[in-house]
DNA sequence: TATTGTTATACTCTATAACTATA
DNA sequence: TATAGTTATAGAGTATAACAATA
């Protein structure tokens, strides 16, 4: 069996603190590393289109919703503060990728919508992104990919104590 | 079968872009979310001891090495810049958790070592951390935890194209 | 000349909170 | 009074590059 950096870390802990059962680090250490490594690879795809990861997420959220969303819906979905979201929307509006539409029902609010240019950009970036993800997952066969997704879903269920 | 936020996102994509096979998002979307959610839970444990995640990582790296390390070894292991590492070491030295030892072989260099206080702090924090990780992994049984670790290792092998 | 480590600078990103307009 | 969204401020953290000392 192949060993990786996390296996070596676990072996070190076994020597330094043999009283501790550090096996869960085999999961969380790899999740953390995978998030950094794969996140940076995805970022490279977004950067080719001039987007940051957060900007991609905003455009993608609007694209898959197939409808304009309020800033509040967006920052709750993306786990950002309202202030951070306003700043992001501003910049994307300036670049002609988003537009704010006044709301009829509540005049405090507005709806953020993709422009024609924004829709074209997110559609083409998304295609490159999905292709990239298929490449990144290719070390696993189709069954293994399914198993991994199911185990991760189960790991995160119920927000256990 | 239980569904989660990522399943709902995948269902949206299926409607909005049925031409794309977005299944890998079931893996990478969950890795990214897991890293944020679990990372924040681990951070809470570190904060109780007055440590940030990076500070914990520095002390833990020295603890499991069971030997002083150079700043270069530390920033390479932790994927930080040399400048960022210097700043971090400074603060931990100020707090009496680390000390710099002049090197005999190379007078440009030095070795960073845990102080008595640093060693005590990392040992007790580590125990709380490992306990916390066991709790976080408890949604999976022992076999599933092993399977998940193996699949993550395989996913990251060979840095494929 | 190259390398180790530190320092100084600037930048990115964010949360917080004050603020406005409206409900 | 509470809520939606924007703006202004400040802070955390980092990378970069210039620098000093030594190899």
Coordinates of C-alpha atoms (C1' of nucleotides) in Angstrom, one line a residue:
Chain A
X1 CA 0.0 0.0 0.0
X2 CA 1.1 3.5 -0.9
X3 CA 2.0 5.9 1.9
X4 CA 1.6 9.7 1.9
X5 CA 2.5 12.7 4.0
X6 CA -0.3 12.0 6.5
X7 CA 0.9 8.4 7.0
X8 CA 4.3 9.8 7.9
X9 CA 2.8 12.3 10.4
X10 CA 0.8 9.5 12.0
X11 CA 3.9 7.4 12.3
X12 CA 5.6 10.3 14.1
X13 CA 2.8 10.7 16.5
X14 CA 2.8 7.0 17.2
X15 CA 6.4 7.4 18.4
X16 CA 6.1 10.7 20.1
X17 CA 2.7 10.1 21.8
X18 CA 2.0 6.3 21.7
X19 CA -0.7 6.9 24.4
X20 CA -2.9 8.8 21.9
X21 CA -5.1 7.2 19.2
X22 CA -4.5 9.7 16.4
X23 CA -6.3 7.7 13.6
X24 CA -8.9 10.4 13.0
X25 CA -6.1 12.6 11.7
X26 CA -6.0 10.2 8.8
X27 CA -9.4 11.7 7.8
X28 CA -9.2 15.3 8.9
X29 CA -5.6 15.8 8.0
X30 CA -6.4 14.6 4.5
X31 CA -9.6 16.6 4.2
X32 CA -7.7 19.8 5.1
X33 CA -4.8 19.1 2.7
X34 CA -7.2 18.0 -0.1
X35 CA -9.2 21.2 0.4
X36 CA -6.0 23.3 0.0
X37 CA -4.5 21.4 -2.9
X38 CA -7.7 20.9 -5.0
X39 CA -8.9 24.4 -4.0
X40 CA -5.8 25.9 -5.5
X41 CA -6.1 23.8 -8.7
X42 CA -9.7 25.0 -9.1
X43 CA -8.6 28.6 -8.4
X44 CA -6.2 28.3 -11.4
X45 CA -9.2 27.6 -13.7
X46 CA -11.2 30.5 -12.3
X47 CA -8.2 32.9 -12.6
X48 CA -7.9 32.1 -16.4
X49 CA -11.3 33.8 -16.7
X50 CA -10.4 36.6 -14.3
X51 CA -12.5 35.3 -11.4
X52 CA -11.7 34.6 -7.8
X53 CA -13.1 31.5 -6.1
X54 CA -15.7 33.6 -4.3
X55 CA -16.7 35.5 -7.5
X56 CA -17.1 32.1 -9.2
X57 CA -19.3 30.9 -6.4
X58 CA -21.5 34.0 -6.6
X59 CA -22.0 33.7 -10.4
X60 CA -22.5 29.9 -10.1
X61 CA -25.1 30.3 -7.4
X62 CA -27.1 32.6 -9.6
X63 CA -26.7 30.4 -12.6
X64 CA -27.9 27.2 -11.0
X65 CA -30.8 29.0 -9.3
X66 CA -32.0 30.2 -12.7
X67 CA -33.4 33.3 -11.1
X68 CA -32.1 36.5 -9.5
X69 CA -31.5 36.4 -5.8
X70 CA -31.3 39.0 -3.1
X71 CA -28.0 39.9 -1.5
X72 CA -29.3 38.3 1.7
X73 CA -29.9 35.0 0.0
X74 CA -26.5 35.2 -1.5
X75 CA -24.5 35.9 1.6
X76 CA -26.4 33.2 3.6
X77 CA -25.8 30.6 0.9
X78 CA -22.1 31.5 0.6
X79 CA -21.5 32.0 4.3
X80 CA -20.2 35.6 4.0
X81 CA -21.1 38.8 5.9
X82 CA -23.5 41.2 4.3
X83 CA -20.7 43.8 4.0
X84 CA -18.4 41.4 2.2
X85 CA -21.2 40.5 -0.2
X86 CA -22.0 44.1 -1.0
X87 CA -18.4 44.7 -1.9
X88 CA -18.3 41.6 -4.1
X89 CA -21.5 42.5 -5.9
X90 CA -20.2 46.1 -6.5
X91 CA -17.1 44.8 -8.2
X92 CA -19.0 42.3 -10.4
X93 CA -21.5 45.0 -11.3
X94 CA -18.7 47.3 -12.3
X95 CA -17.3 44.6 -14.6
X96 CA -20.7 44.2 -16.2
X97 CA -21.3 40.6 -15.0
X98 CA -24.1 41.4 -12.6
X99 CA -26.9 43.9 -12.3
X100 CA -29.0 45.0 -9.4
X101 CA -32.8 45.0 -10.0
X102 CA -35.0 47.1 -7.7
X103 CA -37.6 45.0 -5.9
X104 CA -41.3 45.8 -6.4
X105 CA -42.5 44.2 -3.2
X106 CA -39.9 45.6 -0.7
X107 CA -38.2 48.8 -1.6
X108 CA -35.3 48.2 0.8
X109 CA -34.3 45.2 -1.2
X110 CA -33.1 44.3 -4.7
X111 CA -32.4 41.3 -6.8
X112 CA -29.0 40.5 -8.1
X113 CA -29.1 39.1 -11.7
X114 CA -26.6 37.8 -14.2
X115 CA -26.1 40.0 -17.2
X116 CA -25.8 38.5 -20.6
X117 CA -22.0 38.8 -20.3
X118 CA -22.1 37.3 -16.8
X119 CA -24.1 34.3 -18.0
X120 CA -21.8 33.7 -20.8
X121 CA -18.7 33.9 -18.5
X122 CA -20.1 31.6 -15.9
X123 CA -21.3 29.1 -18.5
X124 CA -17.9 28.7 -20.1
X125 CA -16.0 28.8 -16.8
X126 CA -18.3 26.2 -15.4
X127 CA -17.5 23.9 -18.3
X128 CA -13.8 24.2 -17.7
X129 CA -14.3 23.8 -14.0
X130 CA -16.3 20.5 -14.4
X131 CA -13.8 19.2 -16.8
X132 CA -11.0 20.0 -14.3
X133 CA -12.9 18.3 -11.5
X134 CA -13.3 15.1 -13.6
X135 CA -9.5 15.1 -14.0
X136 CA -8.9 15.7 -10.3
X137 CA -11.2 12.8 -9.4
X138 CA -9.7 10.4 -12.0
X139 CA -7.4 8.6 -9.5
X140 CA -10.6 6.9 -8.3
X141 CA -12.8 4.8 -10.4
X142 CA -16.5 5.5 -10.7
X143 CA -17.5 3.2 -7.8
X144 CA -14.9 4.7 -5.5
X145 CA -16.0 8.2 -6.4
X146 CA -19.5 7.3 -5.3
X147 CA -18.3 5.7 -2.1
X148 CA -16.2 8.7 -1.2
X149 CA -19.1 11.1 -1.8
X150 CA -21.4 8.9 0.4
X151 CA -18.9 8.6 3.2
X152 CA -18.3 12.4 3.2
X153 CA -22.0 13.0 3.3
X154 CA -22.4 10.6 6.2
X155 CA -19.5 12.1 8.1
X156 CA -21.1 15.5 8.0
X157 CA -24.7 14.4 8.8
X158 CA -26.4 15.5 12.0
X159 CA -23.8 18.0 13.1
X160 CA -23.0 15.6 16.0
X161 CA -21.7 16.8 19.3
Chain B
X1 CA -31.0 7.9 1.8
X2 CA -30.4 11.2 3.5
X3 CA -29.8 14.3 1.4
X4 CA -27.7 17.3 2.2
X5 CA -26.9 20.7 0.8
X6 CA -24.6 19.4 -1.8
X7 CA -27.3 17.0 -3.1
X8 CA -29.6 20.0 -3.5
X9 CA -26.9 21.9 -5.4
X10 CA -26.4 18.9 -7.7
X11 CA -30.2 18.7 -8.3
X12 CA -30.2 22.3 -9.3
X13 CA -27.3 21.8 -11.8
X14 CA -29.1 18.9 -13.3
X15 CA -32.0 21.2 -14.1
X16 CA -30.0 24.2 -15.1
X17 CA -27.2 22.4 -17.0
X18 CA -28.4 18.9 -17.8
X19 CA -25.6 18.6 -20.4
X20 CA -22.9 18.6 -17.7
X21 CA -21.9 15.7 -15.5
X22 CA -21.4 17.4 -12.2
X23 CA -21.0 14.4 -10.0
X24 CA -17.4 15.2 -9.0
X25 CA -18.9 18.2 -7.1
X26 CA -20.3 15.6 -4.8
X27 CA -16.7 15.0 -3.7
X28 CA -15.1 18.4 -4.0
X29 CA -18.0 20.3 -2.7
X30 CA -18.1 18.2 0.4
X31 CA -14.4 18.3 0.9
X32 CA -14.5 22.0 0.8
X33 CA -17.4 22.3 3.2
X34 CA -16.0 19.7 5.5
X35 CA -12.7 21.6 5.7
X36 CA -14.5 24.7 6.7
X37 CA -16.9 23.2 9.2
X38 CA -14.5 20.8 10.9
X39 CA -11.7 23.4 10.6
X40 CA -13.8 25.8 12.6
X41 CA -14.6 23.2 15.2
X42 CA -10.9 22.4 15.7
X43 CA -10.2 26.1 15.9
X44 CA -12.5 26.4 18.8
X45 CA -10.4 23.9 20.7
X46 CA -7.2 25.7 19.9
X47 CA -8.7 29.0 20.9
X48 CA -9.5 27.8 24.4
X49 CA -5.7 27.4 24.8
X50 CA -5.0 30.8 23.2
X51 CA -3.7 29.3 20.0
X52 CA -4.6 29.9 16.4
X53 CA -4.6 27.0 14.0
X54 CA -1.3 27.9 12.5
X55 CA 0.3 28.3 15.9
X56 CA -1.0 24.9 16.9
X57 CA 0.4 23.4 13.7
X58 CA 3.9 24.9 14.5
X59 CA 3.9 23.6 18.0
X60 CA 2.6 20.2 16.9
X61 CA 5.2 19.9 14.2
X62 CA 7.9 20.4 16.7
X63 CA 6.3 18.1 19.2
X64 CA 6.0 15.1 16.9
X65 CA 9.5 15.7 15.5
X66 CA 10.8 15.3 19.0
X67 CA 13.7 17.6 17.9
X68 CA 14.2 21.3 17.2
X69 CA 13.7 22.4 13.5
X70 CA 15.0 25.2 11.4
X71 CA 12.6 28.0 10.3
X72 CA 13.1 26.7 6.8
X73 CA 12.0 23.2 7.7
X74 CA 9.0 24.6 9.4
X75 CA 7.8 26.9 6.7
X76 CA 8.3 24.2 4.1
X77 CA 6.3 21.7 6.1
X78 CA 3.5 24.1 6.9
X79 CA 3.4 25.6 3.4
X80 CA 4.0 29.2 4.6
X81 CA 6.4 31.9 3.3
X82 CA 9.6 32.5 5.2
X83 CA 8.4 35.9 6.3
X84 CA 5.2 34.6 7.7
X85 CA 7.1 32.0 9.6
X86 CA 9.5 34.5 11.1
X87 CA 6.5 36.6 12.4
X88 CA 4.8 33.5 13.9
X89 CA 8.0 32.3 15.6
X90 CA 8.5 35.8 17.0
X91 CA 5.1 35.8 18.6
X92 CA 5.5 32.4 20.1
X93 CA 8.9 33.2 21.5
X94 CA 7.5 36.4 23.1
X95 CA 4.9 34.2 24.8
X96 CA 7.6 31.9 26.1
X97 CA 6.4 28.9 24.1
X98 CA 9.4 28.6 21.7
X99 CA 13.1 29.5 21.8
X100 CA 15.6 30.1 19.1
X101 CA 18.8 28.1 19.5
X102 CA 21.9 29.3 17.5
X103 CA 23.2 26.7 15.2
X104 CA 26.8 25.5 15.5
X105 CA 27.2 24.2 12.0
X106 CA 25.7 27.1 10.1
X107 CA 25.8 30.5 11.8
X108 CA 23.2 31.9 9.4
X109 CA 20.7 29.5 10.8
X110 CA 19.1 28.5 14.0
X111 CA 16.9 25.8 15.5
X112 CA 13.4 26.5 16.9
X113 CA 12.7 24.5 20.0
X114 CA 9.7 24.1 22.3
X115 CA 10.2 25.5 25.8
X116 CA 9.0 23.6 28.8
X117 CA 5.9 25.8 28.8
X118 CA 5.4 25.2 25.0
X119 CA 5.7 21.5 25.5
X120 CA 3.1 21.4 28.2
X121 CA 0.8 23.6 26.2
X122 CA 1.0 21.5 23.1
X123 CA 0.6 18.2 25.0
X124 CA -2.6 19.3 26.7
X125 CA -4.0 21.0 23.6
X126 CA -3.2 17.9 21.6
X127 CA -5.2 15.7 23.9
X128 CA -8.2 17.9 23.7
X129 CA -7.8 18.0 19.9
X130 CA -7.6 14.3 19.5
X131 CA -10.6 13.8 21.6
X132 CA -12.5 16.4 19.6
X133 CA -11.5 14.6 16.3
X134 CA -12.9 11.3 17.7
X135 CA -16.2 13.1 18.3
X136 CA -16.2 14.6 14.9
X137 CA -15.6 11.3 13.2
X138 CA -18.2 9.4 15.3
X139 CA -20.9 9.6 12.6
X140 CA -18.9 6.8 10.9
X141 CA -18.1 3.5 12.4
X142 CA -14.5 2.2 12.6
X143 CA -14.6 0.5 9.2
X144 CA -16.1 3.5 7.4
X145 CA -13.5 5.7 9.0
X146 CA -10.8 3.5 7.6
X147 CA -12.4 3.4 4.2
X148 CA -12.7 7.1 4.1
X149 CA -9.1 7.7 5.0
X150 CA -8.0 5.2 2.3
X151 CA -10.2 6.8 -0.4
X152 CA -8.9 10.3 0.4
X153 CA -5.3 9.0 0.3
X154 CA -5.9 7.4 -3.1
X155 CA -7.7 10.5 -4.4
X156 CA -4.6 12.6 -3.7
X157 CA -2.0 10.1 -5.0
X158 CA 0.3 10.9 -7.9
X159 CA -0.8 14.5 -8.3
X160 CA -2.4 13.4 -11.6
X161 CA -2.8 15.8 -14.5
Chain C
dT1 C1' 27.2 34.0 -5.8
dA2 C1' 23.9 31.5 -3.3
dT3 C1' 21.4 30.7 0.9
dT4 C1' 19.3 31.5 5.8
dG5 C1' 16.5 34.1 8.2
dT6 C1' 14.5 38.8 9.5
dT7 C1' 12.4 43.0 8.5
dA8 C1' 9.6 46.4 6.1
dT9 C1' 5.9 47.1 3.0
dA10 C1' 1.8 46.6 0.8
dC11 C1' -2.1 44.0 -0.4
dT12 C1' -6.3 41.1 0.0
dC13 C1' -10.0 39.8 2.3
dT14 C1' -13.0 40.0 5.9
dA15 C1' -16.0 41.1 9.9
dT16 C1' -18.0 44.7 12.5
dA17 C1' -20.7 48.4 13.2
dA18 C1' -22.7 52.7 12.0
dC19 C1' -26.0 54.3 8.8
dT20 C1' -30.1 54.9 5.4
dA21 C1' -34.2 53.7 3.9
dT22 C1' -38.2 51.1 4.3
dA23 C1' -41.3 47.7 6.5
Chain D
dT1 C1' -38.8 48.5 16.3
dA2 C1' -37.0 45.4 13.1
dT3 C1' -35.0 44.4 8.7
dA4 C1' -32.4 45.0 3.9
dG5 C1' -28.6 46.6 2.2
dT6 C1' -24.5 49.8 1.9
dT7 C1' -20.6 52.2 3.5
dA8 C1' -16.6 53.1 6.4
dT9 C1' -13.3 51.4 9.4
dA10 C1' -10.1 48.5 11.2
dG11 C1' -7.9 44.1 11.8
dA12 C1' -5.8 39.6 10.7
dG13 C1' -3.0 37.3 7.9
dT14 C1' -0.1 36.8 4.1
dA15 C1' 3.3 37.3 0.3
dT16 C1' 6.9 39.9 -1.7
dA17 C1' 11.1 41.8 -1.8
dA18 C1' 14.9 44.2 0.2
dC19 C1' 18.3 43.3 3.5
dA20 C1' 22.2 41.4 6.6
dA21 C1' 25.1 37.7 7.7
dT22 C1' 27.3 33.7 6.4
dA23 C1' 28.3 29.8 3.3

